[in-house]
Short mmCIF file of C-alpha atoms and ligand atoms in Angstrom, two decimals:
data_model
loop_
_atom_site.label_atom_id
_atom_site.label_comp_id
_atom_site.label_asym_id
_atom_site.label_seq_id
_atom_site.Cartn_x
_atom_site.Cartn_y
_atom_site.Cartn_z
CA MET D 1 -26.08 -47.80 -108.68
CA LYS D 2 -24.06 -49.55 -111.30
CA LEU D 3 -24.09 -46.43 -113.41
CA LYS D 4 -22.92 -44.33 -110.47
CA ARG D 5 -19.99 -46.65 -109.76
CA PHE D 6 -19.06 -46.42 -113.44
CA ASN D 7 -19.04 -42.63 -113.13
CA TYR D 8 -16.67 -42.74 -110.14
CA THR D 9 -14.40 -45.05 -112.07
CA VAL D 10 -14.40 -42.65 -114.99
CA ILE D 11 -13.68 -39.74 -112.68
CA ILE D 12 -10.83 -41.58 -110.94
CA PHE D 13 -9.32 -42.63 -114.25
CA GLY D 14 -9.82 -39.11 -115.51
CA VAL D 15 -7.93 -37.65 -112.55
CA ILE D 16 -5.10 -40.15 -112.98
CA ALA D 17 -4.93 -39.34 -116.68
CA VAL D 18 -4.79 -35.60 -115.99
CA LEU D 19 -2.02 -36.11 -113.42
CA LEU D 20 -0.06 -38.30 -115.82
CA LEU D 21 -0.45 -35.80 -118.64
CA ALA D 22 0.67 -32.98 -116.36
CA ALA D 23 3.79 -34.97 -115.43
CA CYS D 24 4.56 -35.71 -119.09
CA GLY D 25 3.85 -32.10 -119.91
CA ASP D 26 6.59 -31.03 -117.51
CA SER D 27 9.23 -33.19 -119.09
CA ASN D 28 8.10 -32.07 -122.53
CA ASP D 29 8.47 -28.48 -121.47
CA SER D 30 12.09 -28.92 -120.63
CA GLN D 31 12.60 -30.38 -124.08
CA ALA D 32 10.64 -27.70 -125.95
CA ASN D 33 12.33 -25.82 -128.69
CA GLY D 34 13.05 -22.24 -127.75
CA GLU D 35 9.98 -20.82 -129.48
CA ASN D 36 7.56 -20.19 -126.59
CA ALA D 37 7.41 -19.35 -122.91
CA GLU D 38 7.54 -23.01 -121.89
CA ALA D 39 10.89 -23.36 -123.64
CA ASN D 40 12.28 -20.47 -121.64
CA GLU D 41 11.24 -22.19 -118.44
CA GLY D 42 13.05 -25.28 -119.71
CA ALA D 43 16.19 -23.27 -120.41
CA ALA D 44 16.02 -21.71 -116.95
CA ASP D 45 15.93 -25.21 -115.50
CA TYR D 46 19.22 -26.04 -117.20
CA GLY D 47 20.87 -23.12 -115.43
CA GLU D 48 19.62 -24.34 -112.10
CA THR D 49 20.42 -28.01 -112.82
CA VAL D 50 24.01 -27.24 -113.76
CA ASP D 51 24.22 -24.76 -110.87
CA TYR D 52 24.96 -21.92 -113.34
CA THR D 53 28.32 -23.56 -113.98
CA ILE D 54 30.19 -24.13 -117.22
CA THR D 55 32.46 -27.16 -116.85
CA GLY D 56 35.86 -25.99 -118.09
CA ILE D 57 39.50 -27.09 -118.33
CA GLU D 58 42.91 -25.76 -117.19
CA PRO D 59 42.95 -22.13 -115.97
CA GLY D 60 45.84 -21.28 -118.33
CA ALA D 61 44.00 -22.27 -121.51
CA GLY D 62 42.88 -19.71 -124.07
CA ILE D 63 39.39 -21.18 -124.02
CA SER D 64 39.19 -20.59 -120.25
CA VAL D 65 40.06 -16.91 -120.68
CA THR D 66 37.56 -16.65 -123.56
CA THR D 67 34.83 -18.23 -121.45
CA GLU D 68 35.36 -15.65 -118.68
CA LYS D 69 34.85 -13.07 -121.44
CA ALA D 70 31.66 -14.80 -122.64
CA ILE D 71 30.26 -14.69 -119.10
CA GLU D 72 30.87 -10.93 -119.05
CA GLU D 73 29.42 -10.35 -122.54
CA TYR D 74 26.22 -12.41 -122.44
CA ASP D 75 23.29 -11.28 -120.26
CA SER D 76 22.13 -14.91 -120.42
CA LEU D 77 25.29 -15.92 -118.49
CA ASP D 78 24.86 -13.32 -115.76
CA GLY D 79 25.76 -14.95 -112.43
CA TRP D 80 27.33 -18.01 -114.12
CA ASN D 81 30.84 -19.19 -113.45
CA VAL D 82 33.30 -21.45 -115.21
CA GLU D 83 34.71 -24.32 -113.18
CA LEU D 84 38.39 -24.62 -114.12
CA SER D 85 40.24 -27.85 -113.39
CA SER D 86 41.67 -30.06 -116.12
CA THR D 87 40.71 -31.46 -119.52
CA GLY D 88 40.67 -34.96 -117.98
CA ALA D 89 38.28 -33.90 -115.21
CA MET D 90 36.00 -32.17 -117.74
CA MET D 91 35.89 -35.26 -119.94
CA THR D 92 35.02 -37.43 -116.91
CA GLU D 93 32.17 -35.08 -115.93
CA LEU D 94 30.96 -35.04 -119.54
CA GLY D 95 30.96 -38.84 -119.69
CA THR D 96 28.95 -39.09 -116.47
CA ALA D 97 26.43 -36.45 -117.57
CA ILE D 98 25.88 -38.16 -120.94
CA ALA D 99 25.53 -41.60 -119.34
CA ASN D 100 22.75 -40.17 -117.13
CA GLU D 101 21.27 -37.87 -119.82
CA GLU D 102 21.83 -34.92 -117.54
CA PRO D 103 22.45 -31.40 -118.79
CA ILE D 104 26.03 -30.12 -118.89
CA VAL D 105 27.71 -27.14 -120.58
CA ILE D 106 31.39 -27.65 -121.39
CA THR D 107 34.17 -25.68 -123.05
CA GLY D 108 34.71 -27.73 -126.22
CA TRP D 109 37.00 -27.60 -129.22
CA ASN D 110 38.15 -29.26 -132.44
CA PRO D 111 40.38 -31.04 -133.20
CA HIS D 112 39.64 -33.36 -130.27
CA TRP D 113 38.31 -36.88 -129.88
CA MET D 114 35.31 -35.68 -127.82
CA PHE D 115 33.08 -35.50 -130.92
CA ALA D 116 34.17 -38.95 -132.10
CA GLU D 117 33.44 -40.40 -128.65
CA TYR D 118 30.17 -38.45 -128.16
CA PRO D 119 28.80 -37.63 -131.63
CA ASP D 120 25.52 -36.32 -130.19
CA MET D 121 26.92 -32.99 -129.09
CA LYS D 122 26.60 -29.51 -130.57
CA TYR D 123 28.28 -26.13 -130.33
CA LEU D 124 25.96 -23.45 -128.93
CA GLU D 125 25.49 -20.56 -131.35
CA ASP D 126 27.54 -17.56 -130.34
CA PRO D 127 25.76 -14.51 -131.85
CA LYS D 128 28.20 -12.09 -130.22
CA GLY D 129 31.16 -13.91 -131.77
CA VAL D 130 33.06 -14.16 -128.48
CA TYR D 131 34.55 -17.52 -129.51
CA GLY D 132 35.30 -16.36 -133.07
CA GLU D 133 34.76 -18.38 -136.22
CA GLU D 134 37.36 -20.78 -137.56
CA GLU D 135 40.72 -20.85 -135.83
CA ASP D 136 44.14 -21.63 -137.30
CA ILE D 137 46.87 -23.38 -135.38
CA VAL D 138 49.91 -21.26 -136.09
CA SER D 139 53.68 -21.90 -135.97
CA LEU D 140 55.86 -19.28 -134.31
CA ALA D 141 59.66 -19.02 -134.10
CA ARG D 142 62.01 -16.96 -132.00
CA ILE D 143 63.71 -14.02 -133.67
CA GLY D 144 67.09 -15.18 -135.00
CA LEU D 145 66.21 -18.85 -135.49
CA GLU D 146 66.35 -18.46 -139.28
CA GLU D 147 69.96 -17.20 -139.09
CA ASP D 148 71.12 -19.57 -136.31
CA LYS D 149 69.51 -22.82 -137.50
CA PRO D 150 68.30 -22.27 -141.08
CA GLU D 151 67.50 -25.94 -141.77
CA ALA D 152 65.35 -26.18 -138.65
CA TYR D 153 63.59 -22.93 -139.52
CA LYS D 154 62.87 -24.13 -143.06
CA LEU D 155 61.45 -27.47 -141.93
CA ILE D 156 59.25 -25.93 -139.21
CA ASP D 157 58.06 -23.32 -141.70
CA GLN D 158 57.10 -26.04 -144.23
CA PHE D 159 55.20 -28.17 -141.71
CA GLU D 160 51.44 -28.11 -142.24
CA TRP D 161 48.71 -30.72 -142.14
CA GLU D 162 44.95 -31.29 -141.93
CA VAL D 163 42.38 -31.64 -139.15
CA GLU D 164 41.86 -35.30 -140.17
CA ASP D 165 45.58 -36.07 -139.76
CA MET D 166 45.70 -34.64 -136.27
CA GLU D 167 42.39 -36.18 -135.20
CA GLY D 168 43.48 -39.56 -136.52
CA ILE D 169 46.44 -39.56 -134.13
CA MET D 170 44.38 -38.22 -131.23
CA PHE D 171 41.63 -40.77 -131.71
CA GLU D 172 44.02 -43.70 -132.05
CA THR D 173 45.76 -42.61 -128.86
CA GLN D 174 42.43 -42.49 -127.07
CA GLU D 175 41.33 -45.87 -128.44
CA THR D 176 44.55 -47.80 -127.82
CA GLY D 177 45.70 -46.05 -124.64
CA GLU D 178 49.19 -45.93 -126.16
CA ASP D 179 51.62 -43.05 -125.84
CA ILE D 180 50.74 -40.26 -128.26
CA GLU D 181 54.42 -39.84 -129.25
CA LYS D 182 54.52 -43.47 -130.31
CA ILE D 183 51.36 -43.13 -132.42
CA ALA D 184 52.78 -39.90 -133.92
CA ALA D 185 56.02 -41.68 -134.86
CA GLN D 186 54.01 -44.44 -136.54
CA TRP D 187 52.01 -41.79 -138.44
CA VAL D 188 55.29 -40.42 -139.77
CA GLU D 189 56.26 -43.91 -140.99
CA ASP D 190 52.89 -44.29 -142.72
CA ASN D 191 52.85 -40.83 -144.33
CA GLN D 192 56.24 -40.46 -145.94
CA ASP D 193 54.74 -38.55 -148.90
CA ARG D 194 53.65 -35.77 -146.54
CA VAL D 195 57.01 -35.85 -144.78
CA ALA D 196 58.72 -35.43 -148.16
CA GLU D 197 56.83 -32.14 -148.68
CA TRP D 198 57.91 -30.76 -145.31
CA THR D 199 61.53 -31.75 -145.73
CA GLU D 200 61.85 -30.59 -149.34
CA GLY D 201 65.10 -28.65 -149.71
CA VAL D 202 66.05 -29.23 -146.04
CA LYS D 203 69.61 -30.53 -145.69
CA ASP D 204 70.48 -33.23 -143.17
CA VAL D 205 72.20 -31.93 -140.03
CA ASP D 206 74.40 -33.52 -137.42
CA GLY D 207 72.86 -33.16 -133.98
CA VAL D 208 71.64 -29.55 -134.17
CA GLU D 209 69.60 -29.00 -130.99
CA VAL D 210 66.08 -27.62 -131.29
CA ASN D 211 63.86 -26.66 -128.35
CA LEU D 212 60.18 -26.75 -129.15
CA VAL D 213 57.66 -25.40 -126.66
CA SER D 214 54.16 -26.79 -126.69
CA THR D 215 50.98 -27.01 -124.63
CA PRO D 216 49.72 -30.05 -122.70
CA TRP D 217 46.72 -30.83 -124.97
CA ASP D 218 46.63 -33.89 -127.23
CA SER D 219 46.25 -31.73 -130.36
CA GLU D 220 49.65 -30.14 -129.76
CA ARG D 221 51.23 -33.29 -128.41
CA ALA D 222 50.28 -34.87 -131.74
CA SER D 223 51.76 -32.10 -133.93
CA SER D 224 54.90 -31.72 -131.80
CA GLY D 225 55.33 -35.50 -131.72
CA VAL D 226 55.15 -35.70 -135.51
CA LEU D 227 57.53 -32.78 -136.06
CA LYS D 228 60.00 -34.15 -133.50
CA GLU D 229 60.09 -37.49 -135.29
CA VAL D 230 60.53 -35.88 -138.71
CA MET D 231 63.29 -33.56 -137.46
CA GLU D 232 65.14 -36.41 -135.75
CA GLN D 233 65.13 -38.33 -139.03
CA LYS D 234 66.97 -35.31 -140.51
CA GLY D 235 69.56 -35.40 -137.73
CA PHE D 236 68.21 -32.80 -135.28
CA GLU D 237 68.11 -33.37 -131.53
CA VAL D 238 64.68 -32.19 -130.51
CA THR D 239 63.30 -31.42 -127.05
CA VAL D 240 59.58 -30.76 -126.66
CA THR D 241 58.55 -28.98 -123.46
CA ASP D 242 54.86 -28.76 -122.53
CA VAL D 243 54.10 -25.52 -120.70
CA ASP D 244 51.23 -23.08 -120.04
CA VAL D 245 50.12 -21.02 -123.01
CA ALA D 246 51.58 -17.88 -121.40
CA ILE D 247 55.00 -19.54 -121.09
CA VAL D 248 54.93 -20.64 -124.75
CA PHE D 249 54.78 -17.01 -125.81
CA GLU D 250 57.16 -15.71 -123.13
CA SER D 251 59.87 -18.24 -123.87
CA LEU D 252 59.77 -17.48 -127.60
CA ALA D 253 59.89 -13.74 -126.96
CA THR D 254 62.91 -14.08 -124.67
CA GLY D 255 64.59 -16.53 -127.07
CA ASP D 256 64.65 -19.36 -124.52
CA ALA D 257 62.73 -21.60 -126.93
CA ASP D 258 63.22 -21.97 -130.68
CA ALA D 259 59.69 -22.50 -131.97
CA THR D 260 56.16 -23.71 -131.30
CA LEU D 261 53.37 -25.30 -133.33
CA ALA D 262 50.79 -24.51 -130.64
CA ALA D 263 49.37 -21.00 -131.17
CA TRP D 264 45.58 -20.92 -131.73
CA LEU D 265 44.67 -17.74 -133.63
CA PRO D 266 43.20 -15.26 -134.42
CA LEU D 267 41.23 -15.53 -131.19
CA THR D 268 42.04 -18.24 -128.64
CA HIS D 269 45.55 -17.00 -127.82
CA SER D 270 45.11 -13.41 -129.05
CA GLU D 271 45.81 -11.92 -125.64
CA PHE D 272 49.29 -13.49 -125.56
CA TYR D 273 49.93 -13.05 -129.27
CA ASP D 274 49.14 -9.33 -129.18
CA ALA D 275 51.43 -8.83 -126.21
CA TYR D 276 54.44 -10.56 -127.82
CA LYS D 277 53.93 -10.45 -131.60
CA ASP D 278 56.74 -7.94 -132.22
CA ASP D 279 59.21 -10.22 -130.42
CA MET D 280 58.67 -13.35 -132.52
CA VAL D 281 58.34 -14.56 -136.11
CA ASP D 282 54.94 -15.72 -137.37
CA LEU D 283 55.34 -18.70 -139.72
CA GLY D 284 51.63 -18.92 -140.54
CA PRO D 285 49.10 -21.73 -140.01
CA ASN D 286 50.20 -25.35 -139.71
CA LEU D 287 46.50 -26.38 -139.57
CA SER D 288 43.25 -24.64 -140.53
CA GLY D 289 39.70 -25.38 -139.41
CA ALA D 290 40.09 -25.53 -135.64
CA LYS D 291 37.25 -24.27 -133.44
CA ILE D 292 36.40 -23.46 -129.82
CA GLY D 293 33.07 -22.78 -128.11
CA LEU D 294 30.49 -23.86 -125.57
CA VAL D 295 29.31 -27.39 -126.25
CA VAL D 296 26.27 -29.29 -124.95
CA PRO D 297 24.75 -32.73 -125.55
CA LYS D 298 22.09 -32.67 -128.30
CA TYR D 299 19.38 -33.83 -125.87
CA MET D 300 19.49 -30.34 -124.36
CA ASP D 301 16.89 -28.29 -126.19
CA ILE D 302 18.81 -25.09 -126.59
CA ASP D 303 20.72 -23.87 -129.62
CA SER D 304 22.37 -20.65 -128.54
CA ILE D 305 24.31 -19.24 -125.61
CA GLU D 306 21.42 -16.77 -125.42
CA ASP D 307 19.00 -19.63 -124.64
CA LEU D 308 20.68 -20.12 -121.26
CA SER D 309 19.24 -18.09 -118.39
CA PRO D 310 20.92 -15.82 -115.88
CA ARG D 311 20.89 -16.71 -112.20
N1 PBE O 401 42.67 -25.80 -126.37
C1 PBE O 401 43.38 -26.83 -127.10
C2 PBE O 401 43.77 -24.86 -126.02
C3 PBE O 401 44.62 -24.82 -127.21
C4 PBE O 401 44.59 -26.21 -127.67
C5 PBE O 401 41.65 -25.21 -127.25
C6 PBE O 401 42.08 -26.37 -125.19
C7 PBE O 401 43.42 -23.51 -125.43
O1 PBE O 401 44.34 -22.74 -125.16
O2 PBE O 401 42.25 -23.21 -125.18
#
């Protein structure tokens, strides 16, 4: 009798153990590493959990257009859509997802403070190269600026800096909650050696007006803020107008704006650049080493856009 009861106990414990293992097995599956059938099931779950939605930013952004292209190009994104709203809304959704360790696929880029704030994120591999490799941020001027305002043209042409410079300003803005223009002006104070390179051979002017067009992202608010400060120290009167990417290119082509520091090339803004390149002057990169792509938290066990599953 005693022996029999022992057997029941063993059986009951055995059943519980099997159930527990099965439950653990499930969660392990969704974390498996893309090398067997179980991993594919895990990847399919991500699609369902995020409702086949990439969390994106403003509709006018180059990365939004590129993501629509990625959805067309990749079979793995068949039936997906990109939710376009604002960078702020995307960052809020990202923060919530990471706090709850939930899957999320965002449109991400560098330079930005997102990787400083959430270091455990990764770009998904992009074997079709839809998002390109490294991007430059390029300065463009209107035709005729060199003749009309040669000192402005020279200074804008000589302006170039590094990813770390830009990210430093962006991160400090994020950390302190201060106005990015104020942080940019302080950066100019603290980096007079760099400023000296940009202003080399540029004569002081007396109130020459310069209209810069820019985009509403912190990366370009940082560069435009720095350039505005430097130009004002040389005597220019600078207006920076934040507009949609399309308007940046249009206003340069029509001559309504003088210059921009905000063109992401060769890929992100290629559609606009190709349409207007004959109607503007390309001053070359002001920053190299930018990047765009689909970004996920590292706790998601996928490495490539192709590891996602169609609807
Ligand atoms: N961005 C930041 C912009 C350019 C700067 C990558 C979000 C875009 O047009 O996609």
